[in-house]
PDB file of C-alpha atoms in Angstrom:
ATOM      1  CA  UNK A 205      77.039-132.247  66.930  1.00 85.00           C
ATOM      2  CA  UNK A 206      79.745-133.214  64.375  1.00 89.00           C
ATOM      3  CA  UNK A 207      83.126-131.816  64.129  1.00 89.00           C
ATOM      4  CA  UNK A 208      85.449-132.275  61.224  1.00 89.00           C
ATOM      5  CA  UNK A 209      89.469-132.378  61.331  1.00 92.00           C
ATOM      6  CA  UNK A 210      91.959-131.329  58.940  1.00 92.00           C
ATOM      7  CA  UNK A 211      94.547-133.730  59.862  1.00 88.00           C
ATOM      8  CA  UNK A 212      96.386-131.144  61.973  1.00 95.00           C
ATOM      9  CA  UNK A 213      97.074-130.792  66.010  1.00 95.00           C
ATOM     10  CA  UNK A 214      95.186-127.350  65.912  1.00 96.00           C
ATOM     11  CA  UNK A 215      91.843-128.550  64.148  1.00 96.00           C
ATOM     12  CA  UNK A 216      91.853-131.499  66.921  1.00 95.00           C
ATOM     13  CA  UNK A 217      92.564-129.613  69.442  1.00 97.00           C
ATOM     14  CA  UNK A 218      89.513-126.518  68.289  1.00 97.00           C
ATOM     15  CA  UNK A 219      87.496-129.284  67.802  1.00 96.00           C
ATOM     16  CA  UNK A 220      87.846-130.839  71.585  1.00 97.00           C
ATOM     17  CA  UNK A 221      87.250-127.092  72.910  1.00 97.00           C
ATOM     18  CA  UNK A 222      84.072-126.709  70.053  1.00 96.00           C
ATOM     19  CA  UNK A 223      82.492-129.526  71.770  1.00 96.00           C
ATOM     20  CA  UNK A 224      83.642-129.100  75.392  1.00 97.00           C
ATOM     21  CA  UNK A 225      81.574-125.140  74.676  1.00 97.00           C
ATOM     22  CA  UNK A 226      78.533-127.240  73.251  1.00 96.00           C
ATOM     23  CA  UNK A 227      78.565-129.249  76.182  1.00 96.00           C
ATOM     24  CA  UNK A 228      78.348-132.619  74.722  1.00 96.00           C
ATOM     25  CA  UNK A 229      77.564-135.927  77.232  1.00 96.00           C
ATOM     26  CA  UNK A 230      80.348-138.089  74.801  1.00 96.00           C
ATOM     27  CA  UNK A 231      82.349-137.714  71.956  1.00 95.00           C
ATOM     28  CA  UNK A 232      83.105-140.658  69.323  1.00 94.00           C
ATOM     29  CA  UNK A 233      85.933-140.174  67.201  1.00 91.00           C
ATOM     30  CA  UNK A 234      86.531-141.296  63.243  1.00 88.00           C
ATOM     31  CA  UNK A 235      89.839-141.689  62.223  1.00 87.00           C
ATOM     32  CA  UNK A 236      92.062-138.558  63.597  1.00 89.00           C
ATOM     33  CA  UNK A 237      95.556-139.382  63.773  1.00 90.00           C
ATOM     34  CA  UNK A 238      96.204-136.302  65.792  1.00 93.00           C
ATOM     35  CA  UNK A 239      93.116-136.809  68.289  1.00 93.00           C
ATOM     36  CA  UNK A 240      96.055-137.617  71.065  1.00 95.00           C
ATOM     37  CA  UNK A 241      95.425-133.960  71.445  1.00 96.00           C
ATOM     38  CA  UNK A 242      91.840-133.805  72.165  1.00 95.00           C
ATOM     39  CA  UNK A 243      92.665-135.889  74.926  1.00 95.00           C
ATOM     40  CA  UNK A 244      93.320-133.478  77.735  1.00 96.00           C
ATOM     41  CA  UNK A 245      90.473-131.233  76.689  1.00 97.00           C
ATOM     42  CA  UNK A 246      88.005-133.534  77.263  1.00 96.00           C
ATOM     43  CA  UNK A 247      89.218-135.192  80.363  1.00 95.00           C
ATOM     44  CA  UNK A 248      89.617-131.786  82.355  1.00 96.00           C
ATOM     45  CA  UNK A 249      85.920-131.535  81.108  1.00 97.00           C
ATOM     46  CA  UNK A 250      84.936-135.067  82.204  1.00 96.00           C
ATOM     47  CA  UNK A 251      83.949-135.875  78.535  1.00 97.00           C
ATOM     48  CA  UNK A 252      84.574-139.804  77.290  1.00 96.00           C
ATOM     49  CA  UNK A 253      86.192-140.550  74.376  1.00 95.00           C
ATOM     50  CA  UNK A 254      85.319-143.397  72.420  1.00 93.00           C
ATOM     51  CA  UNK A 255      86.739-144.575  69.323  1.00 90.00           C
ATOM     52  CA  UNK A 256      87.059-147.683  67.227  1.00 86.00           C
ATOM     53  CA  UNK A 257      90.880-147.760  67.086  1.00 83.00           C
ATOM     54  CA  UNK A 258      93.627-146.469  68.607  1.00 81.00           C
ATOM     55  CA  UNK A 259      94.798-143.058  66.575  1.00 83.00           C
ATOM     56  CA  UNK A 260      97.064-142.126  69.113  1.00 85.00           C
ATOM     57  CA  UNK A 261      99.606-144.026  71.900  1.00 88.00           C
ATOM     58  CA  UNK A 262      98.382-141.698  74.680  1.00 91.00           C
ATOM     59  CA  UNK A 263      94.306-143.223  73.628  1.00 87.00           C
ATOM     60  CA  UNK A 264      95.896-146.609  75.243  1.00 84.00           C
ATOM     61  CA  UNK A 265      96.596-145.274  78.510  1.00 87.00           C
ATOM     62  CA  UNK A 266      94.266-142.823  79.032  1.00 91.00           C
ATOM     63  CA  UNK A 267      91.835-143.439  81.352  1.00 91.00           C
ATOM     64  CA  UNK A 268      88.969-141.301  79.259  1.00 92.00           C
ATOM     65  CA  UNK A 269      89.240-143.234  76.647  1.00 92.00           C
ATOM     66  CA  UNK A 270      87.595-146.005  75.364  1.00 90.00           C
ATOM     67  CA  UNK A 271      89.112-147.621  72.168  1.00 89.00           C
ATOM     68  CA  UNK A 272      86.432-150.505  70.286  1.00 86.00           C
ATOM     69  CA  UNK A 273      88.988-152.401  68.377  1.00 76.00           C
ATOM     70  CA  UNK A 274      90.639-155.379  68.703  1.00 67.00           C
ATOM     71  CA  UNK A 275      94.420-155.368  69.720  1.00 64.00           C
ATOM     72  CA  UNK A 276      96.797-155.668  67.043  1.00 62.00           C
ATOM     73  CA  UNK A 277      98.441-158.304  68.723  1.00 63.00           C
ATOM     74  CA  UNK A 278      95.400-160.800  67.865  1.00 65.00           C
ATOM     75  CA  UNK A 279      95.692-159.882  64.278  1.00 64.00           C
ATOM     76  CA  UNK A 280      98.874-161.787  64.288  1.00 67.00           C
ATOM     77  CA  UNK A 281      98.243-164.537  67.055  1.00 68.00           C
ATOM     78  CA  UNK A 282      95.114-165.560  65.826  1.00 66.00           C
ATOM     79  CA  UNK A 283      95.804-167.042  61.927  1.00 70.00           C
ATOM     80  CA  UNK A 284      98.918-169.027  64.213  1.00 73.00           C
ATOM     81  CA  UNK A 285      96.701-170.332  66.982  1.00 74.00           C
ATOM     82  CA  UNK A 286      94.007-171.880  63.797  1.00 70.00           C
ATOM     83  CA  UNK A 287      97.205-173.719  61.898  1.00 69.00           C
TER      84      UNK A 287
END
């Protein structure tokens, strides 16, 4: 099932409750800077999240969700640790 966002907190959050009602088994999610607020949706449902960055400060703590991307730290410590 796909599920497209408008940028706003309300299209996130229909979305999370579009899919909870569909029943999915996972949900991976493009970019969605407001997808914070799917968050709570789909851990009351016991739905993963899994995304390729980190859209949202509350995807870093959350225990739901799984984020693909490298930390931005290494962006920065990695060209210093090659010179």
């Amino acid at each position: 099932m796909r599920c497209d966002v408008d940028g706003t907190s309300e299209a996130s959050v229909a979305c999370a409750n579009q899919l909870v009602e569909e029943d999915v088994v996972g949900v991976v999610v493009g970019v969605d800077f407001t997808s914070d607020d799917m968050l709570p949706i789909l851990s009351d449902a016991g739905i993963p999240f899994l995304t390729t960055n980190s859209w949202g400060p509350e995807q870093r703590q959350d225990e739901n969700a799984t984020i693909l991307h490298t930390a931005t730290g290494a962006f920065g410590l990695a060209p210093l640790t090659l010179f």
